[in-house]
Amino acid sequence: EAQLLESGGGLVQPGGSLRLSCATSGLIFNIYDMSWVRQAPGKGLEWVAGIRANGVETFYSSSVWGRFIVSRDNSRNTLSLQMSALRVEDTARYYCVNGLRISGGWGRGTLVTVSS
Amino acid sequence: DVVMTQSPVSLPVTLGQPASISCRSSQGLVYDDGNTYLNWFLQRPGQSPRRLIYLVSKRDSGVPDRFSGGGSGTDFTLEISRVEAEDVGVYYCMQGTHFPLTFGGGTRVDIK
Protein backbone atom coordinates (compact mmCIF):
# COMPACT_ATOMS: atom_id res chain seq x y z
CA GLU A 1 0.00 0.00 0.00
CA ALA A 2 1.25 3.46 -0.90
CA GLN A 3 2.41 5.69 1.94
CA LEU A 4 2.70 9.45 1.66
CA LEU A 5 4.36 11.36 4.51
CA GLU A 6 4.43 15.14 4.49
CA SER A 7 6.84 17.25 6.52
CA GLY A 8 8.13 20.78 6.76
CA GLY A 9 5.10 22.61 8.06
CA GLY A 10 5.23 25.13 10.87
CA LEU A 11 4.74 28.74 11.87
CA VAL A 12 6.06 31.41 9.52
CA GLN A 13 5.62 35.17 9.33
CA PRO A 14 3.81 36.83 6.44
CA GLY A 15 6.22 37.31 3.56
CA GLY A 16 8.33 34.37 4.68
CA SER A 17 9.20 31.10 2.99
CA LEU A 18 8.77 27.43 3.76
CA ARG A 19 9.57 24.19 1.96
CA LEU A 20 7.31 21.18 2.28
CA SER A 21 8.37 17.65 1.45
CA CYS A 22 6.47 14.45 0.81
CA ALA A 23 8.29 11.15 1.20
CA THR A 24 6.64 8.28 -0.59
CA SER A 25 6.92 4.51 -0.36
CA GLY A 26 5.03 1.54 -1.67
CA LEU A 27 4.45 3.01 -5.11
CA ILE A 28 6.43 3.34 -8.31
CA PHE A 29 6.87 7.06 -7.80
CA ASN A 30 8.36 7.92 -11.16
CA ILE A 31 5.28 6.85 -13.12
CA TYR A 32 2.79 8.95 -11.18
CA ASP A 33 1.77 12.56 -11.56
CA MET A 34 1.51 14.19 -8.13
CA SER A 35 -0.39 17.05 -6.51
CA TRP A 36 -0.54 19.27 -3.46
CA VAL A 37 -3.98 20.05 -2.02
CA ARG A 38 -4.64 22.28 0.97
CA GLN A 39 -7.40 22.77 3.48
CA ALA A 40 -7.72 25.93 5.55
CA PRO A 41 -9.00 25.38 9.11
CA GLY A 42 -12.69 24.47 9.00
CA LYS A 43 -12.85 24.97 5.22
CA GLY A 44 -13.03 22.87 2.09
CA LEU A 45 -10.36 21.45 -0.17
CA GLU A 46 -8.31 23.56 -2.57
CA TRP A 47 -6.02 22.11 -5.23
CA VAL A 48 -2.72 24.01 -5.12
CA ALA A 49 -0.20 22.55 -7.55
CA GLY A 50 0.61 19.52 -9.64
CA ILE A 51 3.52 18.01 -11.51
CA ARG A 52 3.85 15.41 -14.22
CA ALA A 53 5.61 12.12 -13.54
CA ASN A 54 8.73 13.21 -15.44
CA GLY A 55 8.82 16.53 -13.63
CA VAL A 56 8.81 18.55 -16.83
CA GLU A 57 5.32 20.03 -16.67
CA THR A 58 3.91 21.82 -13.63
CA PHE A 59 0.53 23.38 -12.88
CA TYR A 60 -0.65 25.87 -10.27
CA SER A 61 -3.80 27.42 -8.91
CA SER A 62 -4.19 31.12 -9.54
CA SER A 63 -3.94 31.80 -5.79
CA VAL A 64 -0.34 30.52 -5.57
CA TRP A 65 0.95 31.06 -9.11
CA GLY A 66 4.30 32.88 -9.05
CA ARG A 67 4.82 32.25 -5.32
CA PHE A 68 4.92 28.44 -5.02
CA ILE A 69 7.09 25.98 -6.92
CA VAL A 70 6.37 22.26 -7.07
CA SER A 71 9.21 19.86 -7.83
CA ARG A 72 10.12 16.23 -7.46
CA ASP A 73 13.15 14.00 -7.09
CA ASN A 74 12.36 10.68 -8.72
CA SER A 75 15.64 9.20 -7.49
CA ARG A 76 14.52 9.79 -3.90
CA ASN A 77 10.76 9.27 -4.40
CA THR A 78 10.02 12.68 -2.96
CA LEU A 79 7.75 15.57 -3.85
CA SER A 80 8.39 19.13 -2.71
CA LEU A 81 6.58 22.44 -2.52
CA GLN A 82 8.66 25.60 -2.16
CA MET A 83 6.43 28.35 -0.80
CA SER A 84 7.50 31.99 -0.76
CA ALA A 85 5.86 35.37 -0.16
CA LEU A 86 3.51 33.56 2.21
CA ARG A 87 0.25 35.21 3.17
CA VAL A 88 -2.07 34.76 6.13
CA GLU A 89 -4.56 33.13 3.75
CA ASP A 90 -2.03 30.38 2.95
CA THR A 91 -2.62 29.00 6.44
CA ALA A 92 -3.82 25.44 5.92
CA ARG A 93 -3.06 21.77 6.16
CA TYR A 94 -1.17 20.77 3.03
CA TYR A 95 -1.75 17.29 1.65
CA CYS A 96 0.47 15.36 -0.73
CA VAL A 97 -1.70 13.47 -3.23
CA ASN A 98 -0.84 10.62 -5.55
CA GLY A 99 -2.19 11.63 -8.93
CA LEU A 100 -3.33 14.66 -10.84
CA ARG A 101 -6.48 14.30 -12.93
CA ILE A 102 -7.43 11.19 -10.97
CA SER A 103 -6.22 12.04 -7.50
CA GLY A 104 -5.71 8.81 -5.57
CA GLY A 105 -3.97 8.33 -2.24
CA TRP A 106 -3.53 11.15 0.27
CA GLY A 107 -1.06 11.71 3.06
CA ARG A 108 -2.02 12.93 6.54
CA GLY A 109 -0.92 16.45 5.72
CA THR A 110 1.36 19.01 7.33
CA LEU A 111 0.08 22.20 8.95
CA VAL A 112 1.34 25.57 7.76
CA THR A 113 0.47 28.62 9.84
CA VAL A 114 1.24 32.08 8.50
CA SER A 115 0.97 34.64 11.27
CA SER A 116 2.86 37.52 12.80
CA ASP B 1 -11.50 28.43 -13.48
CA VAL B 2 -14.16 25.72 -13.55
CA VAL B 3 -16.62 26.20 -10.70
CA MET B 4 -17.92 23.04 -9.05
CA THR B 5 -21.23 23.55 -7.27
CA GLN B 6 -22.40 20.91 -4.83
CA SER B 7 -25.84 20.56 -3.31
CA PRO B 8 -27.06 20.27 -0.71
CA VAL B 9 -24.50 21.81 1.61
CA SER B 10 -25.83 19.74 4.50
CA LEU B 11 -27.62 16.41 4.30
CA PRO B 12 -29.12 14.82 7.42
CA VAL B 13 -30.00 11.21 6.65
CA THR B 14 -31.70 8.30 8.36
CA LEU B 15 -29.72 5.10 8.73
CA GLY B 16 -30.68 2.63 6.04
CA GLN B 17 -32.19 5.28 3.81
CA PRO B 18 -30.78 6.47 0.48
CA ALA B 19 -28.88 9.72 -0.02
CA SER B 20 -27.95 11.70 -3.11
CA ILE B 21 -25.46 14.51 -3.65
CA SER B 22 -25.37 16.68 -6.76
CA CYS B 23 -22.30 18.25 -8.34
CA ARG B 24 -22.56 20.67 -11.23
CA SER B 25 -19.62 22.06 -13.21
CA SER B 26 -19.53 25.41 -14.98
CA GLN B 27 -17.95 23.76 -18.04
CA GLY B 28 -18.18 20.33 -19.60
CA LEU B 29 -15.69 17.84 -18.19
CA VAL B 30 -14.96 15.63 -21.19
CA TYR B 31 -11.24 15.76 -21.87
CA ASP B 32 -9.53 15.43 -25.26
CA ASP B 33 -8.86 11.74 -24.57
CA GLY B 34 -12.60 11.08 -24.21
CA ASN B 35 -12.49 10.59 -20.45
CA THR B 36 -14.52 12.61 -17.97
CA TYR B 37 -12.28 13.34 -14.98
CA LEU B 38 -14.81 13.63 -12.18
CA ASN B 39 -13.85 12.27 -8.76
CA TRP B 40 -15.70 11.94 -5.45
CA PHE B 41 -13.98 12.02 -2.07
CA LEU B 42 -15.12 11.42 1.50
CA GLN B 43 -13.43 13.14 4.42
CA ARG B 44 -14.44 11.56 7.70
CA PRO B 45 -14.05 13.66 10.85
CA GLY B 46 -10.39 14.04 11.75
CA GLN B 47 -9.15 12.12 8.71
CA SER B 48 -7.59 12.83 5.35
CA PRO B 49 -9.88 12.70 2.32
CA ARG B 50 -10.29 9.34 0.66
CA ARG B 51 -11.25 8.85 -2.96
CA LEU B 52 -14.44 6.86 -3.48
CA ILE B 53 -15.18 7.29 -7.18
CA TYR B 54 -13.11 8.28 -10.21
CA LEU B 55 -13.96 8.77 -13.89
CA VAL B 56 -17.55 9.55 -12.86
CA SER B 57 -18.59 6.03 -11.91
CA LYS B 58 -15.60 3.79 -11.17
CA ARG B 59 -15.52 2.70 -7.53
CA ASP B 60 -12.20 2.49 -5.76
CA SER B 61 -11.03 -0.79 -4.31
CA GLY B 62 -12.65 -1.41 -0.94
CA VAL B 63 -15.49 1.06 -1.46
CA PRO B 64 -18.84 -0.58 -0.70
CA ASP B 65 -21.16 -1.09 -3.64
CA ARG B 66 -23.82 1.00 -1.92
CA PHE B 67 -21.87 3.97 -3.33
CA SER B 68 -22.44 4.79 -6.97
CA GLY B 69 -21.51 7.71 -9.19
CA GLY B 70 -23.17 8.87 -12.35
CA GLY B 71 -23.84 11.76 -14.67
CA SER B 72 -22.34 13.36 -17.73
CA GLY B 73 -21.51 16.71 -19.27
CA THR B 74 -21.88 19.16 -16.42
CA ASP B 75 -24.19 17.30 -14.03
CA PHE B 76 -22.99 14.54 -11.76
CA THR B 77 -24.39 12.63 -8.80
CA LEU B 78 -23.10 10.52 -5.93
CA GLU B 79 -25.67 8.15 -4.51
CA ILE B 80 -25.63 6.04 -1.37
CA SER B 81 -28.26 3.32 -1.56
CA ARG B 82 -28.52 2.71 2.19
CA VAL B 83 -26.65 5.03 4.52
CA GLU B 84 -24.57 3.48 7.29
CA ALA B 85 -23.04 5.18 10.31
CA GLU B 86 -19.53 5.04 8.81
CA ASP B 87 -20.69 7.18 5.86
CA VAL B 88 -20.79 10.32 8.02
CA GLY B 89 -18.44 13.06 6.87
CA VAL B 90 -17.96 15.64 4.15
CA TYR B 91 -18.19 14.61 0.51
CA TYR B 92 -16.36 16.54 -2.20
CA CYS B 93 -16.50 16.32 -5.95
CA MET B 94 -13.43 17.34 -7.93
CA GLN B 95 -12.85 17.91 -11.62
CA GLY B 96 -9.52 16.82 -13.12
CA THR B 97 -10.20 17.88 -16.70
CA HIS B 98 -9.34 21.58 -16.76
CA PHE B 99 -6.40 23.28 -15.05
CA PRO B 100 -6.47 24.56 -12.41
CA LEU B 101 -8.20 21.53 -10.94
CA THR B 102 -11.10 22.45 -8.69
CA PHE B 103 -13.20 21.00 -5.90
CA GLY B 104 -16.81 21.48 -4.97
CA GLY B 105 -17.56 23.20 -1.69
CA GLY B 106 -18.49 19.97 0.06
CA THR B 107 -21.63 18.28 1.37
CA ARG B 108 -21.77 17.40 5.05
CA VAL B 109 -23.63 14.15 5.68
CA ASP B 110 -24.74 13.28 9.19
CA ILE B 111 -27.27 11.03 10.82
CA LYS B 112 -30.65 12.39 11.87
mmCIF file of C-alpha atoms in Angstrom:
data_model
loop_
_atom_site.group_PDB
_atom_site.id
_atom_site.type_symbol
_atom_site.label_atom_id
_atom_site.label_comp_id
_atom_site.label_asym_id
_atom_site.label_seq_id
_atom_site.Cartn_x
_atom_site.Cartn_y
_atom_site.Cartn_z
ATOM 1 C CA GLU A 1 0.000 0.000 0.000
ATOM 2 C CA ALA A 2 1.253 3.460 -0.902
ATOM 3 C CA GLN A 3 2.414 5.692 1.940
ATOM 4 C CA LEU A 4 2.704 9.452 1.658
ATOM 5 C CA LEU A 5 4.359 11.362 4.513
ATOM 6 C CA GLU A 6 4.432 15.144 4.489
ATOM 7 C CA SER A 7 6.842 17.250 6.519
ATOM 8 C CA GLY A 8 8.133 20.784 6.758
ATOM 9 C CA GLY A 9 5.096 22.613 8.064
ATOM 10 C CA GLY A 10 5.235 25.131 10.870
ATOM 11 C CA LEU A 11 4.740 28.742 11.870
ATOM 12 C CA VAL A 12 6.062 31.409 9.521
ATOM 13 C CA GLN A 13 5.617 35.171 9.327
ATOM 14 C CA PRO A 14 3.809 36.830 6.438
ATOM 15 C CA GLY A 15 6.223 37.309 3.556
ATOM 16 C CA GLY A 16 8.330 34.372 4.680
ATOM 17 C CA SER A 17 9.196 31.099 2.987
ATOM 18 C CA LEU A 18 8.769 27.429 3.757
ATOM 19 C CA ARG A 19 9.570 24.191 1.956
ATOM 20 C CA LEU A 20 7.306 21.183 2.280
ATOM 21 C CA SER A 21 8.365 17.653 1.452
ATOM 22 C CA CYS A 22 6.474 14.450 0.809
ATOM 23 C CA ALA A 23 8.294 11.148 1.203
ATOM 24 C CA THR A 24 6.636 8.280 -0.587
ATOM 25 C CA SER A 25 6.924 4.515 -0.364
ATOM 26 C CA GLY A 26 5.034 1.537 -1.668
ATOM 27 C CA LEU A 27 4.449 3.005 -5.115
ATOM 28 C CA ILE A 28 6.432 3.340 -8.313
ATOM 29 C CA PHE A 29 6.865 7.059 -7.797
ATOM 30 C CA ASN A 30 8.357 7.925 -11.163
ATOM 31 C CA ILE A 31 5.281 6.846 -13.123
ATOM 32 C CA TYR A 32 2.787 8.954 -11.182
ATOM 33 C CA ASP A 33 1.770 12.555 -11.564
ATOM 34 C CA MET A 34 1.508 14.190 -8.132
ATOM 35 C CA SER A 35 -0.392 17.047 -6.511
ATOM 36 C CA TRP A 36 -0.544 19.271 -3.462
ATOM 37 C CA VAL A 37 -3.976 20.049 -2.020
ATOM 38 C CA ARG A 38 -4.640 22.280 0.973
ATOM 39 C CA GLN A 39 -7.400 22.772 3.485
ATOM 40 C CA ALA A 40 -7.724 25.926 5.552
ATOM 41 C CA PRO A 41 -8.999 25.381 9.111
ATOM 42 C CA GLY A 42 -12.689 24.472 8.999
ATOM 43 C CA LYS A 43 -12.850 24.973 5.224
ATOM 44 C CA GLY A 44 -13.027 22.872 2.095
ATOM 45 C CA LEU A 45 -10.357 21.445 -0.166
ATOM 46 C CA GLU A 46 -8.311 23.556 -2.569
ATOM 47 C CA TRP A 47 -6.016 22.105 -5.227
ATOM 48 C CA VAL A 48 -2.720 24.007 -5.118
ATOM 49 C CA ALA A 49 -0.204 22.550 -7.555
ATOM 50 C CA GLY A 50 0.609 19.516 -9.640
ATOM 51 C CA ILE A 51 3.523 18.007 -11.506
ATOM 52 C CA ARG A 52 3.855 15.409 -14.220
ATOM 53 C CA ALA A 53 5.611 12.116 -13.543
ATOM 54 C CA ASN A 54 8.726 13.215 -15.438
ATOM 55 C CA GLY A 55 8.824 16.535 -13.628
ATOM 56 C CA VAL A 56 8.814 18.553 -16.835
ATOM 57 C CA GLU A 57 5.322 20.031 -16.674
ATOM 58 C CA THR A 58 3.912 21.820 -13.634
ATOM 59 C CA PHE A 59 0.534 23.384 -12.885
ATOM 60 C CA TYR A 60 -0.654 25.870 -10.267
ATOM 61 C CA SER A 61 -3.803 27.418 -8.905
ATOM 62 C CA SER A 62 -4.191 31.123 -9.535
ATOM 63 C CA SER A 63 -3.939 31.803 -5.792
ATOM 64 C CA VAL A 64 -0.343 30.518 -5.571
ATOM 65 C CA TRP A 65 0.955 31.058 -9.109
ATOM 66 C CA GLY A 66 4.297 32.877 -9.052
ATOM 67 C CA ARG A 67 4.822 32.245 -5.318
ATOM 68 C CA PHE A 68 4.920 28.436 -5.020
ATOM 69 C CA ILE A 69 7.091 25.976 -6.925
ATOM 70 C CA VAL A 70 6.370 22.258 -7.073
ATOM 71 C CA SER A 71 9.206 19.860 -7.825
ATOM 72 C CA ARG A 72 10.122 16.228 -7.455
ATOM 73 C CA ASP A 73 13.147 13.999 -7.095
ATOM 74 C CA ASN A 74 12.362 10.679 -8.724
ATOM 75 C CA SER A 75 15.641 9.199 -7.485
ATOM 76 C CA ARG A 76 14.522 9.793 -3.898
ATOM 77 C CA ASN A 77 10.759 9.268 -4.395
ATOM 78 C CA THR A 78 10.016 12.684 -2.958
ATOM 79 C CA LEU A 79 7.746 15.569 -3.850
ATOM 80 C CA SER A 80 8.392 19.134 -2.710
ATOM 81 C CA LEU A 81 6.582 22.444 -2.518
ATOM 82 C CA GLN A 82 8.660 25.600 -2.156
ATOM 83 C CA MET A 83 6.429 28.346 -0.804
ATOM 84 C CA SER A 84 7.501 31.991 -0.763
ATOM 85 C CA ALA A 85 5.859 35.369 -0.162
ATOM 86 C CA LEU A 86 3.508 33.559 2.209
ATOM 87 C CA ARG A 87 0.249 35.211 3.175
ATOM 88 C CA VAL A 88 -2.071 34.758 6.132
ATOM 89 C CA GLU A 89 -4.563 33.135 3.755
ATOM 90 C CA ASP A 90 -2.035 30.383 2.951
ATOM 91 C CA THR A 91 -2.618 29.003 6.440
ATOM 92 C CA ALA A 92 -3.819 25.439 5.916
ATOM 93 C CA ARG A 93 -3.056 21.773 6.160
ATOM 94 C CA TYR A 94 -1.172 20.765 3.032
ATOM 95 C CA TYR A 95 -1.748 17.293 1.651
ATOM 96 C CA CYS A 96 0.474 15.360 -0.729
ATOM 97 C CA VAL A 97 -1.696 13.474 -3.234
ATOM 98 C CA ASN A 98 -0.840 10.619 -5.546
ATOM 99 C CA GLY A 99 -2.185 11.629 -8.935
ATOM 100 C CA LEU A 100 -3.328 14.658 -10.842
ATOM 101 C CA ARG A 101 -6.480 14.297 -12.928
ATOM 102 C CA ILE A 102 -7.431 11.187 -10.969
ATOM 103 C CA SER A 103 -6.220 12.039 -7.499
ATOM 104 C CA GLY A 104 -5.714 8.810 -5.575
ATOM 105 C CA GLY A 105 -3.971 8.333 -2.242
ATOM 106 C CA TRP A 106 -3.527 11.152 0.269
ATOM 107 C CA GLY A 107 -1.060 11.705 3.062
ATOM 108 C CA ARG A 108 -2.019 12.927 6.538
ATOM 109 C CA GLY A 109 -0.915 16.445 5.725
ATOM 110 C CA THR A 110 1.362 19.008 7.332
ATOM 111 C CA LEU A 111 0.084 22.196 8.947
ATOM 112 C CA VAL A 112 1.337 25.572 7.762
ATOM 113 C CA THR A 113 0.470 28.624 9.840
ATOM 114 C CA VAL A 114 1.239 32.077 8.502
ATOM 115 C CA SER A 115 0.971 34.636 11.265
ATOM 116 C CA SER A 116 2.857 37.518 12.805
ATOM 117 C CA ASP B 1 -11.504 28.429 -13.478
ATOM 118 C CA VAL B 2 -14.162 25.716 -13.551
ATOM 119 C CA VAL B 3 -16.617 26.195 -10.697
ATOM 120 C CA MET B 4 -17.919 23.039 -9.054
ATOM 121 C CA THR B 5 -21.232 23.552 -7.266
ATOM 122 C CA GLN B 6 -22.403 20.910 -4.828
ATOM 123 C CA SER B 7 -25.839 20.560 -3.311
ATOM 124 C CA PRO B 8 -27.062 20.268 -0.714
ATOM 125 C CA VAL B 9 -24.498 21.810 1.606
ATOM 126 C CA SER B 10 -25.833 19.741 4.503
ATOM 127 C CA LEU B 11 -27.624 16.412 4.296
ATOM 128 C CA PRO B 12 -29.124 14.821 7.422
ATOM 129 C CA VAL B 13 -30.004 11.212 6.649
ATOM 130 C CA THR B 14 -31.699 8.299 8.361
ATOM 131 C CA LEU B 15 -29.716 5.096 8.731
ATOM 132 C CA GLY B 16 -30.679 2.626 6.041
ATOM 133 C CA GLN B 17 -32.194 5.279 3.807
ATOM 134 C CA PRO B 18 -30.778 6.475 0.478
ATOM 135 C CA ALA B 19 -28.884 9.720 -0.020
ATOM 136 C CA SER B 20 -27.954 11.697 -3.107
ATOM 137 C CA ILE B 21 -25.456 14.510 -3.655
ATOM 138 C CA SER B 22 -25.371 16.681 -6.755
ATOM 139 C CA CYS B 23 -22.298 18.250 -8.338
ATOM 140 C CA ARG B 24 -22.559 20.673 -11.234
ATOM 141 C CA SER B 25 -19.622 22.056 -13.208
ATOM 142 C CA SER B 26 -19.528 25.414 -14.979
ATOM 143 C CA GLN B 27 -17.951 23.757 -18.039
ATOM 144 C CA GLY B 28 -18.180 20.335 -19.601
ATOM 145 C CA LEU B 29 -15.690 17.841 -18.193
ATOM 146 C CA VAL B 30 -14.960 15.631 -21.190
ATOM 147 C CA TYR B 31 -11.236 15.761 -21.871
ATOM 148 C CA ASP B 32 -9.534 15.427 -25.263
ATOM 149 C CA ASP B 33 -8.863 11.738 -24.567
ATOM 150 C CA GLY B 34 -12.596 11.081 -24.211
ATOM 151 C CA ASN B 35 -12.489 10.594 -20.452
ATOM 152 C CA THR B 36 -14.518 12.606 -17.966
ATOM 153 C CA TYR B 37 -12.280 13.338 -14.983
ATOM 154 C CA LEU B 38 -14.812 13.630 -12.175
ATOM 155 C CA ASN B 39 -13.848 12.268 -8.760
ATOM 156 C CA TRP B 40 -15.698 11.936 -5.455
ATOM 157 C CA PHE B 41 -13.979 12.020 -2.068
ATOM 158 C CA LEU B 42 -15.122 11.416 1.502
ATOM 159 C CA GLN B 43 -13.434 13.135 4.416
ATOM 160 C CA ARG B 44 -14.437 11.560 7.696
ATOM 161 C CA PRO B 45 -14.046 13.655 10.852
ATOM 162 C CA GLY B 46 -10.387 14.035 11.746
ATOM 163 C CA GLN B 47 -9.152 12.116 8.711
ATOM 164 C CA SER B 48 -7.593 12.835 5.353
ATOM 165 C CA PRO B 49 -9.882 12.696 2.319
ATOM 166 C CA ARG B 50 -10.287 9.340 0.659
ATOM 167 C CA ARG B 51 -11.252 8.850 -2.965
ATOM 168 C CA LEU B 52 -14.445 6.861 -3.483
ATOM 169 C CA ILE B 53 -15.185 7.289 -7.177
ATOM 170 C CA TYR B 54 -13.108 8.276 -10.205
ATOM 171 C CA LEU B 55 -13.958 8.765 -13.886
ATOM 172 C CA VAL B 56 -17.551 9.546 -12.863
ATOM 173 C CA SER B 57 -18.585 6.033 -11.908
ATOM 174 C CA LYS B 58 -15.597 3.788 -11.165
ATOM 175 C CA ARG B 59 -15.521 2.699 -7.532
ATOM 176 C CA ASP B 60 -12.195 2.494 -5.761
ATOM 177 C CA SER B 61 -11.029 -0.786 -4.306
ATOM 178 C CA GLY B 62 -12.648 -1.410 -0.937
ATOM 179 C CA VAL B 63 -15.490 1.059 -1.462
ATOM 180 C CA PRO B 64 -18.836 -0.582 -0.695
ATOM 181 C CA ASP B 65 -21.160 -1.087 -3.638
ATOM 182 C CA ARG B 66 -23.824 1.003 -1.921
ATOM 183 C CA PHE B 67 -21.867 3.967 -3.326
ATOM 184 C CA SER B 68 -22.440 4.790 -6.969
ATOM 185 C CA GLY B 69 -21.505 7.710 -9.193
ATOM 186 C CA GLY B 70 -23.174 8.870 -12.353
ATOM 187 C CA GLY B 71 -23.841 11.755 -14.672
ATOM 188 C CA SER B 72 -22.344 13.361 -17.734
ATOM 189 C CA GLY B 73 -21.511 16.706 -19.268
ATOM 190 C CA THR B 74 -21.883 19.157 -16.418
ATOM 191 C CA ASP B 75 -24.194 17.297 -14.029
ATOM 192 C CA PHE B 76 -22.990 14.535 -11.755
ATOM 193 C CA THR B 77 -24.390 12.627 -8.797
ATOM 194 C CA LEU B 78 -23.098 10.518 -5.933
ATOM 195 C CA GLU B 79 -25.670 8.153 -4.509
ATOM 196 C CA ILE B 80 -25.631 6.041 -1.373
ATOM 197 C CA SER B 81 -28.256 3.318 -1.562
ATOM 198 C CA ARG B 82 -28.519 2.707 2.191
ATOM 199 C CA VAL B 83 -26.647 5.032 4.515
ATOM 200 C CA GLU B 84 -24.569 3.481 7.285
ATOM 201 C CA ALA B 85 -23.035 5.180 10.313
ATOM 202 C CA GLU B 86 -19.534 5.041 8.806
ATOM 203 C CA ASP B 87 -20.693 7.180 5.861
ATOM 204 C CA VAL B 88 -20.790 10.319 8.018
ATOM 205 C CA GLY B 89 -18.438 13.059 6.869
ATOM 206 C CA VAL B 90 -17.961 15.638 4.149
ATOM 207 C CA TYR B 91 -18.194 14.609 0.511
ATOM 208 C CA TYR B 92 -16.355 16.535 -2.199
ATOM 209 C CA CYS B 93 -16.501 16.324 -5.954
ATOM 210 C CA MET B 94 -13.430 17.340 -7.933
ATOM 211 C CA GLN B 95 -12.851 17.909 -11.622
ATOM 212 C CA GLY B 96 -9.524 16.823 -13.118
ATOM 213 C CA THR B 97 -10.199 17.880 -16.703
ATOM 214 C CA HIS B 98 -9.336 21.582 -16.755
ATOM 215 C CA PHE B 99 -6.401 23.276 -15.053
ATOM 216 C CA PRO B 100 -6.473 24.559 -12.412
ATOM 217 C CA LEU B 101 -8.196 21.526 -10.937
ATOM 218 C CA THR B 102 -11.101 22.452 -8.686
ATOM 219 C CA PHE B 103 -13.204 20.999 -5.900
ATOM 220 C CA GLY B 104 -16.813 21.483 -4.971
ATOM 221 C CA GLY B 105 -17.559 23.199 -1.687
ATOM 222 C CA GLY B 106 -18.487 19.974 0.056
ATOM 223 C CA THR B 107 -21.630 18.282 1.367
ATOM 224 C CA ARG B 108 -21.772 17.400 5.046
ATOM 225 C CA VAL B 109 -23.628 14.150 5.676
ATOM 226 C CA ASP B 110 -24.742 13.283 9.186
ATOM 227 C CA ILE B 111 -27.266 11.029 10.820
ATOM 228 C CA LYS B 112 -30.649 12.394 11.873
#
